[in-house]
Tab-separated table of C-alpha atoms and ligand atoms in Angstrom:
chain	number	residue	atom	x	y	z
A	1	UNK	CA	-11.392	-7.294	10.026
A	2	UNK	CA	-9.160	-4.473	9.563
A	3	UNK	CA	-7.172	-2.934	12.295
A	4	UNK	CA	-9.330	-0.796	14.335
A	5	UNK	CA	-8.574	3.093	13.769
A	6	UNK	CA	-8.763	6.346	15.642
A	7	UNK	CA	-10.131	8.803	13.543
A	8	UNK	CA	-10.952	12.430	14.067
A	9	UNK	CA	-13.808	13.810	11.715
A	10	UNK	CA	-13.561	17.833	11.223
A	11	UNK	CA	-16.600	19.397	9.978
A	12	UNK	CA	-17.885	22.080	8.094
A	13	UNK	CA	-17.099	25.488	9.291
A	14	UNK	CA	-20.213	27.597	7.736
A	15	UNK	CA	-22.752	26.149	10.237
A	16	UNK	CA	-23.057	23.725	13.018
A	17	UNK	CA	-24.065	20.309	12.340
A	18	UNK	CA	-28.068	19.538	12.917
A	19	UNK	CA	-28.399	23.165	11.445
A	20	UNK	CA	-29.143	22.264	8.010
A	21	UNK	CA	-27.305	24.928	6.670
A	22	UNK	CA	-24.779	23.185	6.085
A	23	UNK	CA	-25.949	21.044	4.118
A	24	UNK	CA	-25.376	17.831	2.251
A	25	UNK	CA	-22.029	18.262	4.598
A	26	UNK	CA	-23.850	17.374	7.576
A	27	UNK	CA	-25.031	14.073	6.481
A	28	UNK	CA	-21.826	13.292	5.374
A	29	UNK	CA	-20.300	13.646	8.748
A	30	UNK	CA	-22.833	11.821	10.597
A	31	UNK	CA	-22.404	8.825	8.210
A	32	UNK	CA	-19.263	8.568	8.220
A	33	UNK	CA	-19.111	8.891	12.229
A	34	UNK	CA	-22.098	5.826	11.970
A	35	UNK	CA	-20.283	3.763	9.307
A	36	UNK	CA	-16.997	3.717	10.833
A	37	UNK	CA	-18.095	3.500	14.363
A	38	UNK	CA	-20.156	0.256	13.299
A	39	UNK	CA	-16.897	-1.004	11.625
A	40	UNK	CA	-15.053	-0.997	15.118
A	41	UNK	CA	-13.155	2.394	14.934
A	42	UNK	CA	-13.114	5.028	17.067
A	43	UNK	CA	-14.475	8.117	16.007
A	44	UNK	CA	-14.366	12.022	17.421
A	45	UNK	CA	-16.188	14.590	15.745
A	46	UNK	CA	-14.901	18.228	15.688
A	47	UNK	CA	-17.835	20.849	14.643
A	48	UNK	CA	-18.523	24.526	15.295
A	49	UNK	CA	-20.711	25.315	18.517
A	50	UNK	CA	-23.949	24.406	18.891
A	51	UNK	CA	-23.318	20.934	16.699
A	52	UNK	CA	-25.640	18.165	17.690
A	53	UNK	CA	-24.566	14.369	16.754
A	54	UNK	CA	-26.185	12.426	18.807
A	55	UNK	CA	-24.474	8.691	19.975
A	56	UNK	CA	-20.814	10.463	19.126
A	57	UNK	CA	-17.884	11.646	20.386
A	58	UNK	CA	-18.488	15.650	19.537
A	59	UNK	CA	-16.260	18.437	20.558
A	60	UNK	CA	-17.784	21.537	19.631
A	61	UNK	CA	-15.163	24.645	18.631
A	62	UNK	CA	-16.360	28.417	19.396
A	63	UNK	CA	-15.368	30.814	16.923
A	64	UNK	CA	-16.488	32.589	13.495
A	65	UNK	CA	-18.077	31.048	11.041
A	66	UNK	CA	-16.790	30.872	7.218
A	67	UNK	CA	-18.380	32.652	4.938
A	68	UNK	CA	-20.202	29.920	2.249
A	69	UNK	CA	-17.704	29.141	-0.932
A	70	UNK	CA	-20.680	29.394	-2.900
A	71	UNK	CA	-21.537	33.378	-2.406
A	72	UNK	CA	-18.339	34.556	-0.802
A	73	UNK	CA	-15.812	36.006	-3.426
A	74	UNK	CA	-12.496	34.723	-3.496
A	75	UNK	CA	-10.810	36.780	-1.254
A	76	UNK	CA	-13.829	36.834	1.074
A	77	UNK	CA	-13.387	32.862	0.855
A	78	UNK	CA	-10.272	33.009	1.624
A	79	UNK	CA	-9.918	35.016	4.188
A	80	UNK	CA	-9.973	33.969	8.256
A	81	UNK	CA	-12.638	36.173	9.922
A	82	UNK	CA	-11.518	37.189	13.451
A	83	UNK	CA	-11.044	34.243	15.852
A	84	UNK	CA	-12.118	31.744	12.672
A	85	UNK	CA	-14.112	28.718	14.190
A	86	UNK	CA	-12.347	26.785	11.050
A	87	UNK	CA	-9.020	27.876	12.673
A	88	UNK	CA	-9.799	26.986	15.858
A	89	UNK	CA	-10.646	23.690	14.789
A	90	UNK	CA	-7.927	22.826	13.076
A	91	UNK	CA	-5.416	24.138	16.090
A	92	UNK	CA	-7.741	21.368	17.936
A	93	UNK	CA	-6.837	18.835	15.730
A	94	UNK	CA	-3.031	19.706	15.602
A	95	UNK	CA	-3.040	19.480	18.928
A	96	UNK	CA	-4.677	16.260	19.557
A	97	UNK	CA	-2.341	14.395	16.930
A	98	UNK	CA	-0.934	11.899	19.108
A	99	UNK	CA	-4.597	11.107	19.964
A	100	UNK	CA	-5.447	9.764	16.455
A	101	UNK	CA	-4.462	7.735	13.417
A	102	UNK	CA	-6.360	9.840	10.803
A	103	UNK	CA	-7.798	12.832	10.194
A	104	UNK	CA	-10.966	14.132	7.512
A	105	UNK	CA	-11.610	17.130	6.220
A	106	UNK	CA	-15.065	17.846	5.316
A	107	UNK	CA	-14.209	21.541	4.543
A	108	UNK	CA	-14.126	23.187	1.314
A	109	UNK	CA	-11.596	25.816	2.140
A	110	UNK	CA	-8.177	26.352	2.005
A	111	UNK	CA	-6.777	26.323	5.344
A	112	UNK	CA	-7.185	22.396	5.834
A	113	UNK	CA	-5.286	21.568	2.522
A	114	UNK	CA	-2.328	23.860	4.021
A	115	UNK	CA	-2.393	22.069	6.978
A	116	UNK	CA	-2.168	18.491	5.527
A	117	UNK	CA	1.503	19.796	4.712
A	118	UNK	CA	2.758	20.029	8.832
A	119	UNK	CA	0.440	17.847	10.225
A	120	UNK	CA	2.791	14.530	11.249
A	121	UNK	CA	-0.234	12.244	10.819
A	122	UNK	CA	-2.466	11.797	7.651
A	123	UNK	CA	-5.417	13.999	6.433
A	124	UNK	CA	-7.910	12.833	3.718
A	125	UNK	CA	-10.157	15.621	2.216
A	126	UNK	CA	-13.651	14.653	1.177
A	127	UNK	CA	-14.408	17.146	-0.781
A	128	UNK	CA	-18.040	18.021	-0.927
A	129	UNK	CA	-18.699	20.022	-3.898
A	130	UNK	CA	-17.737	20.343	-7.518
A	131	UNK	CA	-15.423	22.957	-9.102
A	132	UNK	CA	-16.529	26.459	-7.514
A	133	UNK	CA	-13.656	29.028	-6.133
A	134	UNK	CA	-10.744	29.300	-8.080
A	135	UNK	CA	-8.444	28.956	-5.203
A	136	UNK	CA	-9.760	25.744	-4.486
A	137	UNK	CA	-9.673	24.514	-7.920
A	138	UNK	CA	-6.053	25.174	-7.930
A	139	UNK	CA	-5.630	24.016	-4.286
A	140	UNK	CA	-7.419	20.511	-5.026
A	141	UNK	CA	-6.359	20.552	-8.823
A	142	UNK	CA	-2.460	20.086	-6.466
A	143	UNK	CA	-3.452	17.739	-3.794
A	144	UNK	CA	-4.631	15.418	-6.443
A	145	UNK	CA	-1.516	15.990	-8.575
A	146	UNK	CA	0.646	15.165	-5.588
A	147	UNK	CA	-1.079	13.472	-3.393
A	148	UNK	CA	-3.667	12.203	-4.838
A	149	UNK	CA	-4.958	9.210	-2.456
A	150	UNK	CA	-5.565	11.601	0.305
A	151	UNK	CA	-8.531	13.633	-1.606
A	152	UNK	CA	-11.855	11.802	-2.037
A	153	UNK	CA	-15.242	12.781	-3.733
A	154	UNK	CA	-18.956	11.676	-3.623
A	155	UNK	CA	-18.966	10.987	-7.620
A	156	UNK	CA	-17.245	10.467	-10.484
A	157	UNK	CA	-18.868	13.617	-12.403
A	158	UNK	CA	-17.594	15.886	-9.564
A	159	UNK	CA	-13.842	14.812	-9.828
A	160	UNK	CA	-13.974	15.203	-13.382
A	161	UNK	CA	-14.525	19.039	-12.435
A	162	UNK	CA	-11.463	19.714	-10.916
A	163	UNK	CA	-8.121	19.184	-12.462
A	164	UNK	CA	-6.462	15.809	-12.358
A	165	UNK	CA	-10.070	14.801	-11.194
A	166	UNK	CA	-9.329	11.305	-12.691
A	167	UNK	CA	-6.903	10.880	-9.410
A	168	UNK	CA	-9.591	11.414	-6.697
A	169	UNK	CA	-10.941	8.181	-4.873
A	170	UNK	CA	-14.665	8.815	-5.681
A	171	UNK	CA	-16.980	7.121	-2.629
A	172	UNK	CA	-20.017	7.978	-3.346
A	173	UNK	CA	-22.275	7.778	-0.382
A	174	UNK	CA	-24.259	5.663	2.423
A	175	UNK	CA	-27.656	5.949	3.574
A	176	UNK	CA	-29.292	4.252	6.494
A	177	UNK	CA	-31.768	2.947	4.419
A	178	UNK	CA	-33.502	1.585	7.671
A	179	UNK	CA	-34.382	5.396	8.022
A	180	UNK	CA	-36.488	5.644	4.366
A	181	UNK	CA	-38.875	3.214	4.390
A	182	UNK	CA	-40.480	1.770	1.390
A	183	UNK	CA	-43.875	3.494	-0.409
A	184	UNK	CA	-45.529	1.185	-2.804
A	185	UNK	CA	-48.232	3.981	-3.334
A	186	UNK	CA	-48.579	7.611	-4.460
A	187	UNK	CA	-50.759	10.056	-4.194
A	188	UNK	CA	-50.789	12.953	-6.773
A	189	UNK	CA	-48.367	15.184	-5.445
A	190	UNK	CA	-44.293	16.709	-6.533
A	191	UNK	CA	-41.361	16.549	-3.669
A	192	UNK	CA	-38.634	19.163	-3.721
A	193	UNK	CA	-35.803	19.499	-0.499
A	194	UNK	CA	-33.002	21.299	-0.640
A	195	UNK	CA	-31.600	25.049	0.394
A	196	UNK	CA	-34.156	27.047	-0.996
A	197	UNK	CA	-31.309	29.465	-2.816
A	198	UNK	CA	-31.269	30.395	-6.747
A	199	UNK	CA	-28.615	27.830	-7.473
A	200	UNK	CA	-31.270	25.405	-6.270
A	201	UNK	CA	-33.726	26.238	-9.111
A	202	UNK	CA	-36.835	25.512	-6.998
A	203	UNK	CA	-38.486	27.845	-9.964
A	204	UNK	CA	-38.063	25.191	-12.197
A	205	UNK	CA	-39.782	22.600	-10.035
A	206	UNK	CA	-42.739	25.036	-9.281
A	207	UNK	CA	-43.375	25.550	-12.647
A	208	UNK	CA	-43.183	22.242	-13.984
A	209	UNK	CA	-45.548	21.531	-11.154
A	210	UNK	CA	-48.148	24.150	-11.826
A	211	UNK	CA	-47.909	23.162	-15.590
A	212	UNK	CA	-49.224	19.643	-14.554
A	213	UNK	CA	-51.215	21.211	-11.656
A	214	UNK	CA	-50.086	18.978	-8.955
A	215	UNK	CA	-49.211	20.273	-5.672
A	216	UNK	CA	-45.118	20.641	-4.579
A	217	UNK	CA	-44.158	19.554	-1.073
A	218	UNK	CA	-41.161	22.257	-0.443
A	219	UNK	CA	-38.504	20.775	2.501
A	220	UNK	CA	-35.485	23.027	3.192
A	221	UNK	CA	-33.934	25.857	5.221
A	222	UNK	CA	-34.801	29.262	2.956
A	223	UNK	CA	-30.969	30.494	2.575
A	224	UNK	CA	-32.608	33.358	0.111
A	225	UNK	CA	-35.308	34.598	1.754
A	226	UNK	CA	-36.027	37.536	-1.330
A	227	UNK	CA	-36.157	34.515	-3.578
A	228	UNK	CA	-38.591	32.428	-1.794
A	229	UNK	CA	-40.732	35.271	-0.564
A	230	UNK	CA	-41.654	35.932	-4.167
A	231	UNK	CA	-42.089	32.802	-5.350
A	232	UNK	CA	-44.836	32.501	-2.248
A	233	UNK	CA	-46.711	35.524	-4.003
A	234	UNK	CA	-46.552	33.679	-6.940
A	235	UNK	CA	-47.925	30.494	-6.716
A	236	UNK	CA	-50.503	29.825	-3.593
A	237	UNK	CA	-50.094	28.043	-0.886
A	238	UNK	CA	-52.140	24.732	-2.589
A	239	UNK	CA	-49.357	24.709	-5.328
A	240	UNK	CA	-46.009	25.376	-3.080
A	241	UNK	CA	-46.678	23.729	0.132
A	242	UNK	CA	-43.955	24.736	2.051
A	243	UNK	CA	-42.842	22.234	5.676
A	244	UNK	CA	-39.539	24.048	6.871
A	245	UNK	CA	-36.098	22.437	7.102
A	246	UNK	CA	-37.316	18.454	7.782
A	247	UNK	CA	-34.004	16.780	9.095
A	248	UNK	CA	-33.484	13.554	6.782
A	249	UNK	CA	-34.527	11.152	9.195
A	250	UNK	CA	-38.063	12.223	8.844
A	251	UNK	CA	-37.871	13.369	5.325
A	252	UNK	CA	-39.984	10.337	3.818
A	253	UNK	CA	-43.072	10.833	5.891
A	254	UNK	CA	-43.099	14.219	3.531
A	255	UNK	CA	-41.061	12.549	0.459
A	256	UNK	CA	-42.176	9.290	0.569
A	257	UNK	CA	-45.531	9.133	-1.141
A	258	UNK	CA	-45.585	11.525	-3.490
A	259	UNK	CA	-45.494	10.571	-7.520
A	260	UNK	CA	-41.953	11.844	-8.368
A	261	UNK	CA	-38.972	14.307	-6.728
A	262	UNK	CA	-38.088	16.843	-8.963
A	263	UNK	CA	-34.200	17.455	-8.618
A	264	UNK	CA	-33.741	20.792	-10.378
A	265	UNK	CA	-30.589	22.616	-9.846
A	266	UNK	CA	-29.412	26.041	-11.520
A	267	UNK	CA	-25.688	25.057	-10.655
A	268	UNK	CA	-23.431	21.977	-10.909
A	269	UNK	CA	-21.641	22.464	-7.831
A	270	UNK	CA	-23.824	19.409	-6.067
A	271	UNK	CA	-21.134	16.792	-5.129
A	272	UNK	CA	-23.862	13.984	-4.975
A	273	UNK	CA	-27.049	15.558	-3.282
A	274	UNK	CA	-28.141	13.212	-0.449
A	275	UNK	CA	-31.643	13.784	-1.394
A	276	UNK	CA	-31.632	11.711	-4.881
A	277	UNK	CA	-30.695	8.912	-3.210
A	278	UNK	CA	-33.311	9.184	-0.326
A	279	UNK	CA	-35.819	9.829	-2.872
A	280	UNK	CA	-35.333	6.255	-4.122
A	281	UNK	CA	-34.305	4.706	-1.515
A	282	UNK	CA	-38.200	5.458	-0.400
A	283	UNK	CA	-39.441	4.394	-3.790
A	284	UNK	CA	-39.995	8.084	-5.594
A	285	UNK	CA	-38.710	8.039	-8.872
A	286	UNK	CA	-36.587	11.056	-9.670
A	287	UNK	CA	-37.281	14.017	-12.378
A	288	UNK	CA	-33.980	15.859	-13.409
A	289	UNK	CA	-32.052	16.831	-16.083
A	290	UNK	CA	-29.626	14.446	-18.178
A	291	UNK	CA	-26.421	16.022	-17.307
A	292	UNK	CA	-25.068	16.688	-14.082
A	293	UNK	CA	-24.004	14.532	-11.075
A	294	UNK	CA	-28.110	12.952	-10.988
A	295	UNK	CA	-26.583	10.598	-14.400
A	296	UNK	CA	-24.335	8.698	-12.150
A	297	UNK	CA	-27.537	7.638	-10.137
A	298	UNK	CA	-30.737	8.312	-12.351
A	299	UNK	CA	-31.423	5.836	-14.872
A	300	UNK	CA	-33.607	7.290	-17.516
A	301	UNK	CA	-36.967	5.614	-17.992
A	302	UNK	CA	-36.442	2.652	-15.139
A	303	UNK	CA	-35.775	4.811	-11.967
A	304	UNK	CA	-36.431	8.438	-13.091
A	305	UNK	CA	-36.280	10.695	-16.134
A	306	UNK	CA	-33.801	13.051	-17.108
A	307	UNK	CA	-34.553	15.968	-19.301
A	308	UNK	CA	-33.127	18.864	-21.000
A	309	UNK	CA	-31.818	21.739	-18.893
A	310	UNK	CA	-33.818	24.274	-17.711
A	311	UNK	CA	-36.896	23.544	-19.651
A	312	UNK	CA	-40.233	23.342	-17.338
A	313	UNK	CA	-42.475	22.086	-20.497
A	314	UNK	CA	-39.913	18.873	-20.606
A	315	UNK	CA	-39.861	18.043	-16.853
A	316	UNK	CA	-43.844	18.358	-16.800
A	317	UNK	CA	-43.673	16.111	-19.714
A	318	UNK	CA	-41.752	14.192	-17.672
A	319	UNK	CA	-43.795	13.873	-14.594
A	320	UNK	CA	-47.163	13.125	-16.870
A	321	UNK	CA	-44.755	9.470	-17.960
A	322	UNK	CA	-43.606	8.962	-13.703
A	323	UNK	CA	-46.771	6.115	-13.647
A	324	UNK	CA	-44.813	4.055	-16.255
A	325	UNK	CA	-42.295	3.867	-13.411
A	326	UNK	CA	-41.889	0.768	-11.010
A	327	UNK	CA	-41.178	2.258	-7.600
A	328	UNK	CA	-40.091	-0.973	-6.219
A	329	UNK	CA	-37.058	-0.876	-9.078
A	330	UNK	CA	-36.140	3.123	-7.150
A	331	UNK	CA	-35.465	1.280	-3.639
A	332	UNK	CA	-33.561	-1.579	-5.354
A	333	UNK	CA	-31.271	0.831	-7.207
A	334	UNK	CA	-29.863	2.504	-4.283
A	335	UNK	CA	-29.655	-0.582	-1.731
A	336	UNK	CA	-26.577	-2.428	-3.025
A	337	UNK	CA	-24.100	0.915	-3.761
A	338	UNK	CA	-25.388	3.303	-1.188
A	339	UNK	CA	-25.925	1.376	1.007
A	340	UNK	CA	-24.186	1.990	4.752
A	341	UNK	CA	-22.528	-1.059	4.160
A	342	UNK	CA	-21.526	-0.417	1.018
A	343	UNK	CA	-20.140	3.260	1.864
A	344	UNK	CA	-18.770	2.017	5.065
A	345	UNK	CA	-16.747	-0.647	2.826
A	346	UNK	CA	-15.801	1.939	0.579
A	347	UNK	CA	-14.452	4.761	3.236
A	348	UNK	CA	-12.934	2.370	5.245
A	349	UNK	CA	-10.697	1.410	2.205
A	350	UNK	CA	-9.638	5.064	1.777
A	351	UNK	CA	-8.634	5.430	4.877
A	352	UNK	CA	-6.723	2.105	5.749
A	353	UNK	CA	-4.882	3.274	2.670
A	354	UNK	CA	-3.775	6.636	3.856
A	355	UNK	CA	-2.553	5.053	7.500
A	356	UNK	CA	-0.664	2.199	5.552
B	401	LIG	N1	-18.338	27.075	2.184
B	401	LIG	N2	-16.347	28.052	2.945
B	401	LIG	C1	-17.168	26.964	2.835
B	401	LIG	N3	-16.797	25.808	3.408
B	401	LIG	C2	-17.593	24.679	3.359
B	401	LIG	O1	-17.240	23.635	3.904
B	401	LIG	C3	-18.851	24.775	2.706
B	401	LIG	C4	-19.203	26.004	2.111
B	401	LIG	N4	-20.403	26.135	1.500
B	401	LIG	C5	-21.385	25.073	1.426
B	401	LIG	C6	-20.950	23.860	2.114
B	401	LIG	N5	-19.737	23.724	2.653
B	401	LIG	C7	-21.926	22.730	2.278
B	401	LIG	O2	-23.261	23.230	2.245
B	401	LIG	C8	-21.842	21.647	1.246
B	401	LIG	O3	-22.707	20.596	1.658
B	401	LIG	C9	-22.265	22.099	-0.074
């Protein structure tokens, strides 16, 4: 058992957590508060206001929030608005040093990397997207260089994307799998979740869809609401069945029994999308394309196919093979590695290491 730590999680600061726009960053938090809490260490949360966690210690921080990495410019990403909620939080942490062992960043800004350098106790960054922002290439590309424990990812294609990325201490993920159940049966329907943005490429995924003229169950808060309004005048409302942002615990009542997920992203700035692995973990094989973080998890022709880029006719193709799939062989693939246990295993190891 290792010695019990007091850790202080610091969140996102482009939304507050239960929002869903901050997304894959929110799970991340709350499973690493679970994880490490179930370990025996004591864990505070520090998220912008109106953050729900519930069963955790959760300080929420007023203030701004940051403009995303993904559509700010640089300087715009760079820059503190007035009375920054990512400033704030970070002054709370600085102040509560002597009230913890260890600190994480789950930011992807700036400020936080700065910090690392007059903070007296340890910060690890987990880092949750891929090479976007040149400032933060550079920033991260130097953490790694020089301190290169303190800066983990969620998979190994990710760190490759930044510079020195073979240094980073790549986790992966955990997810309660106690919260996707198992579907031995489908019924003949597509599943597609995420932040309904262009990057996201839920065009793809309707038109593979309508080309094999089975229904798509749409999950996810619409962060481009031009972009999804015309893809509802496009296809009707039989084709692109739209349920709102579903948080993750109740995902698989919406995920679980369809045929296949379709994983279809424009960009590669996905860390390791929470929603692959909940897509197996429930027994839905995953459609995607062959290069990209989905390799790392996705084994072509057991668990999932992976196709070329871009190309609708291929992932239709695709989904028209998903009954040669075993379902059973999805769930199997994700319970020994991402598991909680697993993940819990593999942050706590990070950590003890930056504290030693
Ligand atoms: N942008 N500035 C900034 N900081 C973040 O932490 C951040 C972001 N954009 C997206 C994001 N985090 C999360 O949605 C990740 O899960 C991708």
């Amino acid at each position: 058992m290792a010695r019990p730590l007091r850790v202080l999680l610091v969140s996102t600061p482009v939304a507050p957590l239960g929002s869903g726009h901050g997304g894959g960053v929110e799970q991340s938090v709350k499973n690493m508060a679970l994880v490490l809490t179930q370990r025996g260490h004591r864990v505070q949360v520090v998220a912008p206001q109106g953050s729900k966690l519930p069963q955790c210690d959760l300080v929420r921080i007023s203030g701004t929030l940051q403009p995303s990495a993904i559509t700010a410019t640089s300087a715009q990403h760079l820059r503190l608005p007035k009375n920054s909620v990512l400033e704030n939080m970070w002054r709370y942490a600085h102040a509560q040093q002597n009230c913890f062992d260890v600190a994480v960043n789950f930011a992807y800004d700036h400020l936080p990397f700065e910090c690392s350098l007059f903070f007296e106790k340890p910060i690890g960054h987990l880092v949750s997207m891929a090479a976007i922002q040149a400032p933060m290439i550079r920033m991260i590309g130097q953490q790694l260089k020089l301190f290169k424990n303190t800066v983990a990812m969620h998979s190994r294609t990710q760190a490759l994307s930044f510079p020195h990325g073979k240094k980073a201490v790549v986790i992966y993920m955990g997810l309660d799998l106690e919260q996707f159940p198992f579907y031995s049966k489908a019924k003949p329907e597509l599943a597609w979740t995420g932040r309904i943005c262009k990057e996201k490429g839920l065009h793809y995924a309707l038109a593979a869809a309508q080309l094999c003229g089975l229904p798509l169950n749409v999950m996810g808060v619409v962060e481009d609401r031009d972009y999804f309004k015309k893809l509802q005048a496009r296809y009707s409302k039989i084709q692109l069945k739209y349920h709102g942002f579903i948080a993750n615990t109740r995902l698989h009542h919406y995920l679980g029994s369809c045929q296949a997920f379709l994983f279809t992203p424009v960009w590669h700035g996905d860390g390791l999308p929470w929603v692959l692995a909940e897509a197996l973990a429930c027994g839905v094989p995953v459609i995607s394309y062959r290069d990209g973080v989905q390799k790392e998890i996705i084994t072509h022709g057991k668990t999932g196919y992976l196709v070329k880029r871009g190309s609708s006719t291929a992932l239709a193709k695709a989904i028209q093979n998903v009954p040669r799939l075993n379902r059973r062989a999805c769930r199997k693939s994700v319970e020994k590695t991402l598991s909680l246990t697993a993940f819990g295993q593999r942050a706590e190891r990070w950590l003890l290491g930056l504290v030693e």
